mmCIF file of C-alpha atoms and ligand atoms in Angstrom:
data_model
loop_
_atom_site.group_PDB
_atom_site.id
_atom_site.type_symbol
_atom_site.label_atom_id
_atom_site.label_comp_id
_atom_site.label_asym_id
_atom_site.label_seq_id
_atom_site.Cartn_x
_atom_site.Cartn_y
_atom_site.Cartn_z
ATOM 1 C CA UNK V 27 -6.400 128.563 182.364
ATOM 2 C CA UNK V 28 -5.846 130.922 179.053
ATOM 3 C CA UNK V 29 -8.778 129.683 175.610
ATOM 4 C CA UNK V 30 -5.872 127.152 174.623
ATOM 5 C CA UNK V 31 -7.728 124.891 177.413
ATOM 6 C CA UNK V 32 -10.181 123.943 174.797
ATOM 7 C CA UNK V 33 -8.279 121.815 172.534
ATOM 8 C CA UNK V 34 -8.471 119.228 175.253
ATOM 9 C CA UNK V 35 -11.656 118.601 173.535
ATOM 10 C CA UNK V 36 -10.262 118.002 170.233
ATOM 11 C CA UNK V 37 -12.030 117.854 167.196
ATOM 12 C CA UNK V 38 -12.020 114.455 166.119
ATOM 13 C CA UNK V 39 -13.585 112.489 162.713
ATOM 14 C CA UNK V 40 -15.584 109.374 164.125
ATOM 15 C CA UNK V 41 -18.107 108.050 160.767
ATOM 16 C CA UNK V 42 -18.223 110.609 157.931
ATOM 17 C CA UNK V 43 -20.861 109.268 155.814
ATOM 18 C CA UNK V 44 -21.138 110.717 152.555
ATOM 19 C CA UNK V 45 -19.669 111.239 149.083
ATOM 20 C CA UNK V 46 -16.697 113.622 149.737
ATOM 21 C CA UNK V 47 -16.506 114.507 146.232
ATOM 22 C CA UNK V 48 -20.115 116.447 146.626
ATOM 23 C CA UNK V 49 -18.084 119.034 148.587
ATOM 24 C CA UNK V 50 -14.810 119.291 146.223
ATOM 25 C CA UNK V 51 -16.029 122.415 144.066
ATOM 26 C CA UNK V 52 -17.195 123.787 147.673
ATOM 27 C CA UNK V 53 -13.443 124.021 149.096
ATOM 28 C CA UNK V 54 -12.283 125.142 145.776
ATOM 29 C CA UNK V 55 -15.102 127.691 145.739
ATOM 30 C CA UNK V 56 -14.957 129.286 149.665
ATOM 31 C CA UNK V 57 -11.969 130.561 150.869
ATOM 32 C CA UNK V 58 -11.320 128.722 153.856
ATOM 33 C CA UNK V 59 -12.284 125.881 155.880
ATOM 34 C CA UNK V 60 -13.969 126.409 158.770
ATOM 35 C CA UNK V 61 -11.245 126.489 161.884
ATOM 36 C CA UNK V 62 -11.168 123.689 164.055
ATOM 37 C CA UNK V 63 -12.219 125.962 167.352
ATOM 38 C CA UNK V 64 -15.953 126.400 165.328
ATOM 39 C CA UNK V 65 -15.736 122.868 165.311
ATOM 40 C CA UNK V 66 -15.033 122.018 169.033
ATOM 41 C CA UNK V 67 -17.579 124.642 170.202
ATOM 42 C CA UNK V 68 -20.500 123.393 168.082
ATOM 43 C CA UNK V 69 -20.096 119.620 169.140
ATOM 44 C CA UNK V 70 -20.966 120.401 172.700
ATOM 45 C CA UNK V 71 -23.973 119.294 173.643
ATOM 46 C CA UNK V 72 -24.689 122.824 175.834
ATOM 47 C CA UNK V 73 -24.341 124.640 172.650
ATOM 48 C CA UNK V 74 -26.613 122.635 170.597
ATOM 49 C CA UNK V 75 -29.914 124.697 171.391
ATOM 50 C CA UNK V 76 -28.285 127.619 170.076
ATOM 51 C CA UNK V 77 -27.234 126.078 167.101
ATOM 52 C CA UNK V 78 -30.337 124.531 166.203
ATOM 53 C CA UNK V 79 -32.471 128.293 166.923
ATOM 54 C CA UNK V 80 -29.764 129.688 164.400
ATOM 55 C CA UNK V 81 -29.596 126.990 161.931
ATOM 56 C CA UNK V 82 -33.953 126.925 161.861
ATOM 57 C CA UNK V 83 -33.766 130.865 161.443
ATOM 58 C CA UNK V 84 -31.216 130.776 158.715
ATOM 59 C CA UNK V 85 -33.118 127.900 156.613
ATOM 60 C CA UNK V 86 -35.930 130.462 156.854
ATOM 61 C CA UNK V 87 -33.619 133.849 155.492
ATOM 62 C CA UNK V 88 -32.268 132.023 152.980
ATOM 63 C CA UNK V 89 -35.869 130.781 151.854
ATOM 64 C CA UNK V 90 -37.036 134.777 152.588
ATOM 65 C CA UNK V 91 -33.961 136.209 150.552
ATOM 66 C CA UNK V 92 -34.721 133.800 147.558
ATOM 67 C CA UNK V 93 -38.174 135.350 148.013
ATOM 68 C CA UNK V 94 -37.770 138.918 148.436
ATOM 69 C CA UNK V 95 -35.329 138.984 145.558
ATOM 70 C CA UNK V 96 -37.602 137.348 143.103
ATOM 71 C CA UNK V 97 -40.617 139.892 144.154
ATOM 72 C CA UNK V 98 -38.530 142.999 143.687
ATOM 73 C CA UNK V 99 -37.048 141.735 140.799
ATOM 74 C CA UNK V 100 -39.243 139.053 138.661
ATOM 75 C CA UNK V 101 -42.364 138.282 139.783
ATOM 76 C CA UNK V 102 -46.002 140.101 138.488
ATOM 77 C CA UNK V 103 -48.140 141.672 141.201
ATOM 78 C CA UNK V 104 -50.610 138.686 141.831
ATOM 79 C CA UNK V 105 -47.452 136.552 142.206
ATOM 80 C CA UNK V 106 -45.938 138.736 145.208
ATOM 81 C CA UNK V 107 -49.468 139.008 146.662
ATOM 82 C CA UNK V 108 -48.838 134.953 146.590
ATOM 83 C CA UNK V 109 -45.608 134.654 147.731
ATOM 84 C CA UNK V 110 -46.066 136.821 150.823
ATOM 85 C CA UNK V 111 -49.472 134.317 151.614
ATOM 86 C CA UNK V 112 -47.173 131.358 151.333
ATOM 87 C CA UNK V 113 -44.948 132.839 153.674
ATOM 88 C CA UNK V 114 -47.490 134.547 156.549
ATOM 89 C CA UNK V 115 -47.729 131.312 158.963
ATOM 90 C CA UNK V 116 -43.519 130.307 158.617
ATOM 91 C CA UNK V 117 -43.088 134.410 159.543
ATOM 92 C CA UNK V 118 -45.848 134.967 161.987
ATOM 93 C CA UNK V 119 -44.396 131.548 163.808
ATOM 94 C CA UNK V 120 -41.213 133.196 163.856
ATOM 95 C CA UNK V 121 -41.691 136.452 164.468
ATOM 96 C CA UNK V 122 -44.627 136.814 166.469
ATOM 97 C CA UNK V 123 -44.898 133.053 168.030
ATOM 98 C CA UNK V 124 -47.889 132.381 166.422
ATOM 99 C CA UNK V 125 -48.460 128.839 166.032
ATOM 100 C CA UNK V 126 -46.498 126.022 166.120
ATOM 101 C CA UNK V 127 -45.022 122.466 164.434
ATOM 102 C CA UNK V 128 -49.216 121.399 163.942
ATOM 103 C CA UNK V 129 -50.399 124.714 162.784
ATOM 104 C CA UNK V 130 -47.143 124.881 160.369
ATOM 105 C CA UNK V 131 -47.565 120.768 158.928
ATOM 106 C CA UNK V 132 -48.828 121.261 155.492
ATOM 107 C CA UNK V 133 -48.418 124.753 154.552
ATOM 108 C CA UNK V 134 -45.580 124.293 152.390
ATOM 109 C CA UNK V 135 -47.198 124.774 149.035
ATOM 110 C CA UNK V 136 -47.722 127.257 146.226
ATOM 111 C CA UNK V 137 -51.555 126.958 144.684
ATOM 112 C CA UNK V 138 -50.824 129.234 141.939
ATOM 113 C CA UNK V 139 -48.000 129.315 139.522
ATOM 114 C CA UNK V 140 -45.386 132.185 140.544
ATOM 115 C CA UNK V 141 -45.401 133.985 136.980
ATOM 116 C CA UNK V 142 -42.468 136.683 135.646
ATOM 117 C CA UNK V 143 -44.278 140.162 135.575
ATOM 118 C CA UNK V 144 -44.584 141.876 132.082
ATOM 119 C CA UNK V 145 -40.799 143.463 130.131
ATOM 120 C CA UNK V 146 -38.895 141.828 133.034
ATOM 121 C CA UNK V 147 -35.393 141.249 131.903
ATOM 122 C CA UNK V 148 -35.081 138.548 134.577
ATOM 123 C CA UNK V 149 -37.664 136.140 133.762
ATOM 124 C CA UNK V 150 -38.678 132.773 134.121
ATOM 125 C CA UNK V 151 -35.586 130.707 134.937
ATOM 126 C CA UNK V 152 -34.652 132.896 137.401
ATOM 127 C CA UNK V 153 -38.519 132.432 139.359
ATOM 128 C CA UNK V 154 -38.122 128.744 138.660
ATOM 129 C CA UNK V 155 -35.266 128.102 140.505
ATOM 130 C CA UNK V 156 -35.966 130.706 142.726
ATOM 131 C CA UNK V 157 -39.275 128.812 144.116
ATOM 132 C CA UNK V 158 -37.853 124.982 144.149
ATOM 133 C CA UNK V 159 -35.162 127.160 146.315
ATOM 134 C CA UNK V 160 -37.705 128.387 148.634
ATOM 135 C CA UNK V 161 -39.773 125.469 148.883
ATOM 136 C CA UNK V 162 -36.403 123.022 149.921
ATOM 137 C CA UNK V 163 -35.601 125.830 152.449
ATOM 138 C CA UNK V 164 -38.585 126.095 153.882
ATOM 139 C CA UNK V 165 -38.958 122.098 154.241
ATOM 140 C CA UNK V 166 -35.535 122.210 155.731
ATOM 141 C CA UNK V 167 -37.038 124.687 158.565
ATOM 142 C CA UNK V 168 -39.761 122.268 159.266
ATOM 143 C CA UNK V 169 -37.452 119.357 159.748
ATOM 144 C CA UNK V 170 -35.198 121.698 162.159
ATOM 145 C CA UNK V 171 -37.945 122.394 164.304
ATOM 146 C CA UNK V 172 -39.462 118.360 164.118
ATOM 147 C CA UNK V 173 -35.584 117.811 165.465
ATOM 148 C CA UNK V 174 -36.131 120.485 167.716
ATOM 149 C CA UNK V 175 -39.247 119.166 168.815
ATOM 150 C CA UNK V 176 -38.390 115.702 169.342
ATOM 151 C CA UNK V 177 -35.408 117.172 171.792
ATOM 152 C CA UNK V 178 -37.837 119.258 174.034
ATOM 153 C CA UNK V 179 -35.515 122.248 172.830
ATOM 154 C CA UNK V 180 -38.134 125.440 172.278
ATOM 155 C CA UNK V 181 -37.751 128.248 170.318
ATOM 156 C CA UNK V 182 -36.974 131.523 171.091
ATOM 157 C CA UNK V 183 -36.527 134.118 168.005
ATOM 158 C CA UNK V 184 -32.555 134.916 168.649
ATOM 159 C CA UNK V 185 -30.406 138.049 167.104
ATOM 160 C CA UNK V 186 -28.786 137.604 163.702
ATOM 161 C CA UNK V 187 -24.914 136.809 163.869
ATOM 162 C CA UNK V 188 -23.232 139.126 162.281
ATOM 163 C CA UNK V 189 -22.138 137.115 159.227
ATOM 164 C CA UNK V 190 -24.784 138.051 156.777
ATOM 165 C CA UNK V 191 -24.924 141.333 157.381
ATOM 166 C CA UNK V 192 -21.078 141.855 156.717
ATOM 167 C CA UNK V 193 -21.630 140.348 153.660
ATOM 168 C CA UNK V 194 -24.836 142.574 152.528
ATOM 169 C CA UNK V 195 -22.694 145.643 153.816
ATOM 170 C CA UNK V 196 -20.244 145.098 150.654
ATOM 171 C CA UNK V 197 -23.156 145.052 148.024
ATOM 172 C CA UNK V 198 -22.961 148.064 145.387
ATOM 173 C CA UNK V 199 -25.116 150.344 145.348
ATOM 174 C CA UNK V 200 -26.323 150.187 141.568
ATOM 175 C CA UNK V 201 -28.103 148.178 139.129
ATOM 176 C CA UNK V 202 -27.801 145.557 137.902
ATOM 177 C CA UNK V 203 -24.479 145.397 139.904
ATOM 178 C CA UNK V 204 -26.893 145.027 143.340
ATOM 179 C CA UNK V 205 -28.357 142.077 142.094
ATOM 180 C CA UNK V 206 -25.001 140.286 141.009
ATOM 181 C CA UNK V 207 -23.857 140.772 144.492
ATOM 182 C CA UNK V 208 -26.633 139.278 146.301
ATOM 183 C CA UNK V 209 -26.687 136.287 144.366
ATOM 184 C CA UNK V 210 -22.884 136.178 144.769
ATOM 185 C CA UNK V 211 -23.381 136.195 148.383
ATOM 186 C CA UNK V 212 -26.462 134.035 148.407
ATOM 187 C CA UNK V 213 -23.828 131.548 146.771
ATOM 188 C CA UNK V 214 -21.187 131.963 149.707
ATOM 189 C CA UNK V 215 -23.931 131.204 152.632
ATOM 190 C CA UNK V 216 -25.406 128.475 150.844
ATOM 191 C CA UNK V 217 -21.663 126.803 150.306
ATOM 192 C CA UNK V 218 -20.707 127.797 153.756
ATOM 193 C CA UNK V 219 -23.325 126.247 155.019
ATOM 194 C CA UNK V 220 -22.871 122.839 153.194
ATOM 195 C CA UNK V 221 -19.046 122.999 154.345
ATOM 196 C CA UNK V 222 -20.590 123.600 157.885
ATOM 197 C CA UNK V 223 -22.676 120.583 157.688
ATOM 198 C CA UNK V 224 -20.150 118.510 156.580
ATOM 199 C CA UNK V 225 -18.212 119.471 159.386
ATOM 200 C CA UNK V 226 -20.494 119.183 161.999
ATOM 201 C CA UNK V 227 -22.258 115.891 161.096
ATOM 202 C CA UNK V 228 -19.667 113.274 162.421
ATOM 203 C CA UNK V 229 -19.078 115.411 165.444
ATOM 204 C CA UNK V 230 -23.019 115.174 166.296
ATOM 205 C CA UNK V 231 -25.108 112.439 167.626
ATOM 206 C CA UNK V 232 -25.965 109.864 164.858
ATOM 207 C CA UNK V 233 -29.673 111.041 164.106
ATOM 208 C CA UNK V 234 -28.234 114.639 163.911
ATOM 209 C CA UNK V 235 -25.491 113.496 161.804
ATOM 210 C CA UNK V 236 -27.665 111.909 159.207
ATOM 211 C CA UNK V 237 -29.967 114.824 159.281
ATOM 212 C CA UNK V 238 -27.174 116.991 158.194
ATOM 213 C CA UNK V 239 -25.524 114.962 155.515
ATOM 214 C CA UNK V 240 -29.197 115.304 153.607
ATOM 215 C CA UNK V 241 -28.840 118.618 154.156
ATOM 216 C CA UNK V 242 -25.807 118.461 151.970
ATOM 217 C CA UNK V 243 -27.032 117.875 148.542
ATOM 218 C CA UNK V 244 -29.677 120.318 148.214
ATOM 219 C CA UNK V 245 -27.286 123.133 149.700
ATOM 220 C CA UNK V 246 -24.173 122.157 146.968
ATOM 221 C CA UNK V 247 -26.760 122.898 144.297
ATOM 222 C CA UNK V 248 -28.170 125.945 145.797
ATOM 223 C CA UNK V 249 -24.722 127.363 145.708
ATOM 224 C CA UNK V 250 -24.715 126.470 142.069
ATOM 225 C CA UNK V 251 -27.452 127.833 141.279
ATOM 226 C CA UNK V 252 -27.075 131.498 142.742
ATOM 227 C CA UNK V 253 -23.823 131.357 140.745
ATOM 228 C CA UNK V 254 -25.209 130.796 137.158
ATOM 229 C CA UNK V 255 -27.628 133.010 137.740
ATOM 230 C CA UNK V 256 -25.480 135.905 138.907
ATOM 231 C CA UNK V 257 -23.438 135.136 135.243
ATOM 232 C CA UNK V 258 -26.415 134.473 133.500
ATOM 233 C CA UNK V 259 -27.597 138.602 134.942
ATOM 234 C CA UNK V 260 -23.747 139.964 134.037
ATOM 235 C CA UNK V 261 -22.903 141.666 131.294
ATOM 236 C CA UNK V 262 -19.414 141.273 132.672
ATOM 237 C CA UNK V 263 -17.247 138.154 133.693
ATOM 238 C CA UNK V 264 -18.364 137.957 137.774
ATOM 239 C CA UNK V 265 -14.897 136.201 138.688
ATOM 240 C CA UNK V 266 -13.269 138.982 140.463
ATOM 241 C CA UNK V 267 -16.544 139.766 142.041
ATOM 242 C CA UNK V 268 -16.694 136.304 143.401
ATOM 243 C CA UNK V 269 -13.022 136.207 144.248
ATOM 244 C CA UNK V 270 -13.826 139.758 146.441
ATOM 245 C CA UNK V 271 -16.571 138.753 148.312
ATOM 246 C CA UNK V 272 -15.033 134.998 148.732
ATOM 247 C CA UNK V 273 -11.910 137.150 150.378
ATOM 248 C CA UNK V 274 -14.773 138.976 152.594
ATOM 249 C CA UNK V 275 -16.370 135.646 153.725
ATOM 250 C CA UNK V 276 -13.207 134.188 154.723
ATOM 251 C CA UNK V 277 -12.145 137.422 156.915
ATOM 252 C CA UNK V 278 -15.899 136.061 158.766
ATOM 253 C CA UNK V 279 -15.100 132.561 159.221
ATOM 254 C CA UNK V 280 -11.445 133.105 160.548
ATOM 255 C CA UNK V 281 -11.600 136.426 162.585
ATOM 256 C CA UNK V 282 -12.352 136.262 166.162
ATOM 257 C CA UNK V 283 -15.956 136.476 166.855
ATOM 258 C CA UNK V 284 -18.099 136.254 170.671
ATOM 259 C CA UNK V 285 -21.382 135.982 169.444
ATOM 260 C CA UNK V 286 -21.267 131.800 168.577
ATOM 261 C CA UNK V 287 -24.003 131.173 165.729
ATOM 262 C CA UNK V 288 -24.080 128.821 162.594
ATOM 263 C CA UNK V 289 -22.171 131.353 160.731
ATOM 264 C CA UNK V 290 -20.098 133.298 163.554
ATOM 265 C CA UNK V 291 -16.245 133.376 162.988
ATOM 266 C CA UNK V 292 -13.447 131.739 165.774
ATOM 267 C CA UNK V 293 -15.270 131.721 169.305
ATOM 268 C CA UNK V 294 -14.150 134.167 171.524
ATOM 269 C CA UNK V 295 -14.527 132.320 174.935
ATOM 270 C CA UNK V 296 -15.670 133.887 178.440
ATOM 271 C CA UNK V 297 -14.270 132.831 181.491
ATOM 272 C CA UNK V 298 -17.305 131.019 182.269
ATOM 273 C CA UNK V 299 -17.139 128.652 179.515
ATOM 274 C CA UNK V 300 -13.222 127.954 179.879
ATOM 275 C CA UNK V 301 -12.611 124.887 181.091
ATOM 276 C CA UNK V 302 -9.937 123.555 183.804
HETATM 277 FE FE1 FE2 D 410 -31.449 124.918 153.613
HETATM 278 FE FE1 FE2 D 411 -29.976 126.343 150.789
#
């Protein structure tokens, strides 16, 4: 049988529970929807480990971008010294498989104020939101990997799809143009995201489902968020800007892709996984 075999498992809508109007500005902001074949391949219960490994190591990039940007960018010295701390047990747990859900309960907290280092043009707003960013991400890892845990699914650290680093490849190469582009972008993964979760949640089991439709809320303002502040850092009206990389995202989400992540594009099936 040719890929078309799939559709036998149709994507179908069985409870969508939440307030559709939260993701209006999202479909008027991305591109594209996410194609139905995403949709069929990340409701199968096979595929869910995968999903959930990807989706606990994204909540963790997006809480490491928001970090890394504001310690190259905002914060004073004792502040990055602080923000790397707060970040050691999440990246040694990752990275190096130190620890696990015990070790990790609990170490979701700043001690110090993060402070905006001396003749920054950035400042404070931007390290404000930046942290309240880092701290919902990084709560949103620990309740992947309590789901995770409760499922007997274990992690393994898995390669990077190849979504965010298509993205990143478009960035220009000056200031303060560099910056306006990774916030742009930080926008399009959080909003792609929140479309994702909408999508997936009334195609997963119910606990699942709930799980991401909280995700929702704190994702729709992220977007926001990485948008005003990419405005609020231009000199210039970002709306083309936007407009280009929202044309780059889309070319992601619809192209054919075999690697099947959170983020990956139309899945490219193997003749393993075709069914009869
Ligand atoms: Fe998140
Ligand atoms: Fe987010």
């Amino acid at each position: 049988m040719n890929g078309t075999a799939v559709n036998e498992t149709a994507v179908k809508d069985i409870s969508p529970k939440f307030d559709i109007s939260l993701l209006a500005p999202i479909y008027q902001f991305l591109q594209c929807e996410t194609p139905d074949q995403w949709v069929e391949k990340a409701r199968l219960p096979e595929n869910l480990p995968v999903l959930l490994r990807d989706h606990l190591l994204c909540e963790l990039k997006a809480a490491q971008s928001a970090m890394f940007l504001i310690r190259k960018y905002a914060v004073d010295p004792q502040s990055a010294d602080i923000l790397l701390a707060w970040f050691k047990p999440y990246e040694d747990f990752a990275y190096k498989k130190i620890g696990d859900i015990h070790s990790l309960k609990g170490k979701n907290q700043v001690t110090k104020q993060i402070t905006a280092r001396k003749k920054s043009p950035y400042g404070q707003d931007l390290i404000d939101k930046m942290v309240l960013l880092i701290k919902e991400e990084l709560h949103h890892f620990y309740q992947v990997l309590e789901i995770m845990h409760s499922r007997g699914i274990g992690y393994n650290n898995i390669s990077a799809s190849r979504y965010a680093k298509s993205l990143f490849q478009h960035v220009t190469n000056h200031e303060p143009y560099t910056l306006v582009d990774k916030l742009i972008i930080g926008a399009y993964i959080e909003a792609r995201s929140c479309e994702r979760f909408a999508k997936l949640a009334p195609q997963l089991d119910e606990d699942l489902g709930k799980f991401y439709i909280s995700l929702l809320r704190s994702e729709a303002r992220h977007y926001q968020d990485y948008l005003t502040l990419a405005q609020s850092i231009s000199q210039e009206d970002i709306a083309e800007r936007v407009s280009y990389f929202g044309r780059v995202e889309a070319e992601l989400i619809q192209s054919p892709d075999h690697d099947f992540k959170f983020h990956s594009g139309i899945p490219i099936y193997q003749n393993s996984e075709i069914k009869n």
